[in-house]
Short mmCIF file of C-alpha atoms in Angstrom, two decimals:
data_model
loop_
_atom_site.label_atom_id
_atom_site.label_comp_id
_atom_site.label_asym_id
_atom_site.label_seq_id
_atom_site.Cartn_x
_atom_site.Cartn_y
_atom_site.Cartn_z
CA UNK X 53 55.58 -63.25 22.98
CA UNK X 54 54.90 -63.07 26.65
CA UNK X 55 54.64 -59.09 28.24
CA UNK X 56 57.73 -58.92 30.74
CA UNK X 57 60.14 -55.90 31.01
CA UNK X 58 62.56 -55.96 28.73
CA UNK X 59 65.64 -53.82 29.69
CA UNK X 60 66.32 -50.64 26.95
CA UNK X 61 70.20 -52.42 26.67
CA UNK X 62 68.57 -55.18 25.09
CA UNK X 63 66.32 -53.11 23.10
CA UNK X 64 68.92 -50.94 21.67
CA UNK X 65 71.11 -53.97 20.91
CA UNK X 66 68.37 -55.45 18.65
CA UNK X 67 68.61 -53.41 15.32
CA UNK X 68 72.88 -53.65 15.49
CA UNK X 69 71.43 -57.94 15.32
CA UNK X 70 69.41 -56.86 12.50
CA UNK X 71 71.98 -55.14 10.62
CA UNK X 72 74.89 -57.72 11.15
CA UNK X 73 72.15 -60.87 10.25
CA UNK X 74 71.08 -58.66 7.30
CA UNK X 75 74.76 -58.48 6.12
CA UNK X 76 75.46 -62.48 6.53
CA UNK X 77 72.04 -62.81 4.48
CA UNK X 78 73.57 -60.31 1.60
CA UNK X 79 76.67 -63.33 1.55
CA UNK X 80 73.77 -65.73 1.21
CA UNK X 81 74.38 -67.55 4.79
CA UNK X 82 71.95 -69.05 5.80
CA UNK X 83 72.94 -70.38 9.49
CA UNK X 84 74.71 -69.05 12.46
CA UNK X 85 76.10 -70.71 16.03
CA UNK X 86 75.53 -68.13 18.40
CA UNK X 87 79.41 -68.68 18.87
CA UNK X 88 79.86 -67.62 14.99
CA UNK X 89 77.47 -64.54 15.26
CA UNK X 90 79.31 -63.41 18.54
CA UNK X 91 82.32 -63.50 17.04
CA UNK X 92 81.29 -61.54 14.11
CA UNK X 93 79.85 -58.84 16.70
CA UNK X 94 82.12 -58.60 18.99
CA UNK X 95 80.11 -59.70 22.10
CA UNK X 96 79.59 -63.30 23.67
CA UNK X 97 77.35 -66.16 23.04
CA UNK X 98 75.64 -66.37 25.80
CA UNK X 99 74.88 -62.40 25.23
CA UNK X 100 73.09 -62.89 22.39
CA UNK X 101 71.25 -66.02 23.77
CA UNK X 102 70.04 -64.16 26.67
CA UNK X 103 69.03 -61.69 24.49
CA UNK X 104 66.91 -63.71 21.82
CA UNK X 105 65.32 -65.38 25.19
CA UNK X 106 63.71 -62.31 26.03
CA UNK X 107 61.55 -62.59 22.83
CA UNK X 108 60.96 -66.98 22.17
CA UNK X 109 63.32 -69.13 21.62
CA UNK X 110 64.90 -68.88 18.02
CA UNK X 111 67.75 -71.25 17.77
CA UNK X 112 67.89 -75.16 17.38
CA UNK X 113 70.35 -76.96 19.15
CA UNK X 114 72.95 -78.37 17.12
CA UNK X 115 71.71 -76.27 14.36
CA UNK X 116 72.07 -72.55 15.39
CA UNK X 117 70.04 -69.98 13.85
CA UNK X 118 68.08 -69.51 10.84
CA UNK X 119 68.94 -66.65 9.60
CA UNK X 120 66.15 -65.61 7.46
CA UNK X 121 63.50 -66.50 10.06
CA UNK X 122 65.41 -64.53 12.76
CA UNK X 123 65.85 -61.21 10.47
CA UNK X 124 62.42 -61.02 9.92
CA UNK X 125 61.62 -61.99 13.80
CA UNK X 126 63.58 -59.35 14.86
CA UNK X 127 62.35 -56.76 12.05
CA UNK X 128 58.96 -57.34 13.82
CA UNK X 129 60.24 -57.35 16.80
CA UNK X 130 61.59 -53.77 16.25
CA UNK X 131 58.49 -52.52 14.51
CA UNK X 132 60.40 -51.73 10.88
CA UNK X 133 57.83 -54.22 9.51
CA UNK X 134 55.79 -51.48 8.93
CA UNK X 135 56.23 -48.22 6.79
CA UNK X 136 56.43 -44.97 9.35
CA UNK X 137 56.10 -41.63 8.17
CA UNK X 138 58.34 -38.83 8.93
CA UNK X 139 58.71 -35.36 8.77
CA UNK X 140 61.92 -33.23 9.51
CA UNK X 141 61.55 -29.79 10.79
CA UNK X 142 65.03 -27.87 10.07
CA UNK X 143 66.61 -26.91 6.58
CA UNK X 144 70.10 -27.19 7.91
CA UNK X 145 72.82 -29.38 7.61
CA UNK X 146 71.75 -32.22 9.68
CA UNK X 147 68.36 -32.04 8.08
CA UNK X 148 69.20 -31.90 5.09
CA UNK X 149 71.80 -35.12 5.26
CA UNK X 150 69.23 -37.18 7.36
CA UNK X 151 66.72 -36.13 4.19
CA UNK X 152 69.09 -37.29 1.70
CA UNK X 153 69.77 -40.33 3.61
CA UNK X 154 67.98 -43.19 0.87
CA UNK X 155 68.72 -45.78 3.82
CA UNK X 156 65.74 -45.07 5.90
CA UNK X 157 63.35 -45.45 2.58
CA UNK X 158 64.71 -48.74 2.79
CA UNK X 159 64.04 -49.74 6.31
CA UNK X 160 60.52 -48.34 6.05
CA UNK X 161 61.04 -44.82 7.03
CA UNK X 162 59.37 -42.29 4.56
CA UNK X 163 60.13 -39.42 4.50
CA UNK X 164 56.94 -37.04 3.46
CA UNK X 165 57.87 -33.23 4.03
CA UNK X 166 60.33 -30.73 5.55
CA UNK X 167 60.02 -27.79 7.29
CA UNK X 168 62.07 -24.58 7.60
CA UNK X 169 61.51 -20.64 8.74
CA UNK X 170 64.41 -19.89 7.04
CA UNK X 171 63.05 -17.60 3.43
CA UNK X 172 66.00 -18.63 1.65
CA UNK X 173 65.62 -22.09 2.13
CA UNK X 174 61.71 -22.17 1.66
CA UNK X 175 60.82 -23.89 -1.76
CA UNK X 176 64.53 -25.09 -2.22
CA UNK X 177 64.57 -28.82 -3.21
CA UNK X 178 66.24 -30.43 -0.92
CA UNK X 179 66.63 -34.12 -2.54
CA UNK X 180 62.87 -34.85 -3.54
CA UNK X 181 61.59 -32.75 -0.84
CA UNK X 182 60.35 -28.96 -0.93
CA UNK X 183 61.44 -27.15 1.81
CA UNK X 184 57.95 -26.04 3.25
CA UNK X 185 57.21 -22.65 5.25
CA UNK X 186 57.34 -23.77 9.39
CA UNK X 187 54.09 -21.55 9.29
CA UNK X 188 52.32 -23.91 7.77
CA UNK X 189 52.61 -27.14 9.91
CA UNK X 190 49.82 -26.89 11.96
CA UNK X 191 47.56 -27.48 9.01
CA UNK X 192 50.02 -30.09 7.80
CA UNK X 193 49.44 -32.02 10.66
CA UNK X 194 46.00 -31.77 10.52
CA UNK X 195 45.48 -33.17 6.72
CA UNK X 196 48.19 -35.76 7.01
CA UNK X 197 48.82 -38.68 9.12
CA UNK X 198 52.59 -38.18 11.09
CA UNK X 199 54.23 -41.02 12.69
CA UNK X 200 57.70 -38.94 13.16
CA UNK X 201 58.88 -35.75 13.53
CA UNK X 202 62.92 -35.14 13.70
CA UNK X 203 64.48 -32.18 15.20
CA UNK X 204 66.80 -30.23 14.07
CA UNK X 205 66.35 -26.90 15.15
CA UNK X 206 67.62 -24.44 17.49
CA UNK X 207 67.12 -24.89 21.64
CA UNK X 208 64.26 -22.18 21.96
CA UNK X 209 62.61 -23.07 18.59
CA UNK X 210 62.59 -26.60 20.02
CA UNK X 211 60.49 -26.13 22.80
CA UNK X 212 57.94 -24.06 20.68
CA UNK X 213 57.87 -26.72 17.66
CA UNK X 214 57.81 -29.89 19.89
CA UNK X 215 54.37 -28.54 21.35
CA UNK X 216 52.94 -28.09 18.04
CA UNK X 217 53.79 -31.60 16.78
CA UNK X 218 52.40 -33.38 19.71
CA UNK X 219 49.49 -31.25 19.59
CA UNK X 220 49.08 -31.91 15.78
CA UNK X 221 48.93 -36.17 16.83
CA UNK X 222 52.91 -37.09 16.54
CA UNK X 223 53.69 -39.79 18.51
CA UNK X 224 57.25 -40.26 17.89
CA UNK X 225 60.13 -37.52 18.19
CA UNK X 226 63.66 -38.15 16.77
CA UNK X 227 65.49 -34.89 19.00
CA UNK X 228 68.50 -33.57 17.42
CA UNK X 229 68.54 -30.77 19.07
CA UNK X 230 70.17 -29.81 22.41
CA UNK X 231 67.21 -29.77 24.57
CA UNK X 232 65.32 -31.91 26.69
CA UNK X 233 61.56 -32.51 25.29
CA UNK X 234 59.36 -32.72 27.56
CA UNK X 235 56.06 -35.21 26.08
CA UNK X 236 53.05 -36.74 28.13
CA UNK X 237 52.69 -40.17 27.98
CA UNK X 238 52.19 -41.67 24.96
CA UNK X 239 54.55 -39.53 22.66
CA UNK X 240 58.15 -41.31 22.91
CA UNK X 241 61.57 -38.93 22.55
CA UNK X 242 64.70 -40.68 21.09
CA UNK X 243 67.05 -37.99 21.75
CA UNK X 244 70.27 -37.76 19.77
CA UNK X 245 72.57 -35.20 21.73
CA UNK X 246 75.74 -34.90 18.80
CA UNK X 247 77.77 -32.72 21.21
CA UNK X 248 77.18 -35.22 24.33
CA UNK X 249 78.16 -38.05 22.46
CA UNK X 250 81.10 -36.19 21.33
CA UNK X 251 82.44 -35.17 25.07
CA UNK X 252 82.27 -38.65 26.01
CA UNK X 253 84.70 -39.79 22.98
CA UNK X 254 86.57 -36.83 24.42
CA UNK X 255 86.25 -38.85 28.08
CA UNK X 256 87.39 -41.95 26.85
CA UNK X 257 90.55 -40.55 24.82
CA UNK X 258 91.38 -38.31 27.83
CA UNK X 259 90.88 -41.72 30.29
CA UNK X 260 93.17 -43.44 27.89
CA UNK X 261 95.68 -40.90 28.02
CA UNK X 262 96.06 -40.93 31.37
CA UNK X 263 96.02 -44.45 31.72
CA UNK X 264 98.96 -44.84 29.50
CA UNK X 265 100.75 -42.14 31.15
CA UNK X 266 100.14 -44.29 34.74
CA UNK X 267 101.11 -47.57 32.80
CA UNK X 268 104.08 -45.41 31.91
CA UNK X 269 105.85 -44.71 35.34
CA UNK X 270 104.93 -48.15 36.91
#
């Protein structure tokens, strides 16, 4: 695959491909038009054609896709062809469902220890994971190789933690909590901001409200 600059829409389009091919391989089809798989998604053929042209050229003429082939193209192309290991730093709620989540075992996502300052929740089992004391990441990090470390902590505990994880060799933060994190190069932040995503729902239903009331009174 040739280097070029591939734009992050494309990028964050890929693993929704990978999920909808994965489903059409569960129903044992085999081949796809790019017409057939747009329709499925939602988008248009010559989307998804622009798309898979940023990465080699996939698709037969007359033939479509292979499905197989281009599931596992695009699982290397998004790097899940590998196993990443992960750490979550936060006891609560949203740590605890993202820990109990058995989908990312599956995509190649282990999950290896969780963290917590909380003394009621240190040494709870939480799934198959002990919650461990935050106290003792540093030396964590130190005896065990971290791809990941999620989030899921308060603003000001945030800032503090994030410096000790890329410190400790993380390369890769998943942020759930409502901060920005500030990393050198190197050390990529996928940000996850619950309450920003939710105020632009709240955008869009309020846009469509007032739409309707202007479709209204024409």
């Amino acid at each position: 695959m040739e280097n070029k600059n591939i734009s992050m829409a494309v990028i964050k389009r890929m693993p929704r491909y990978y999920r909808y091919l994965g489903d059409l391989l569960d129903n044992d089809i085999l081949k796809i038009s790019s017409k057939d798989l747009a329709q499925k998604m939602g988008i248009t053929a010559s989307q998804i054609r622009q798309d898979f042209n940023n990465f080699g050229s996939f698709g037969q003429q007359g033939y479509g896709y292979d499905v197989r082939l281009l599931y596992h193209e695009i699982k290397r192309i998004i790097g899940i062809d590998k196993v990443y290991s992960i750490i979550i730093i936060g006891a609560g709620n949203i740590g605890q469902a993202l820990a109990n989540y058995q989908n990312f075992k599956r995509r190649g996502f282990n999950i290896i220890a969780m963290f917590d300052k909380n003394p009621k929740l240190i040494g709870e089992l939480i799934g198959k994971l002990e919650v461990l004391d935050i106290e003792t990441l540093p030396k964590f990090l130190e005896d065990n190789s971290v791809d990941i470390a999620v989030l899921s902590i308060p603003k000001l505990e945030a800032e503090k933690v994030s410096e000790t994880i890329i410190s400790g060799g993380v390369k890769g933060i998943w942020n759930f909590s409502p901060v920005d994190i500030k990393a050198p190069e190197g050390v990529i932040v996928e940000s996850v901001p619950l309450t920003d995503s939710l105020m632009t729902l709240s955008y869009r239903l309020s846009e469509e409200s007032i739409l309707e009331r202007i479709n209204l009174h024409k």
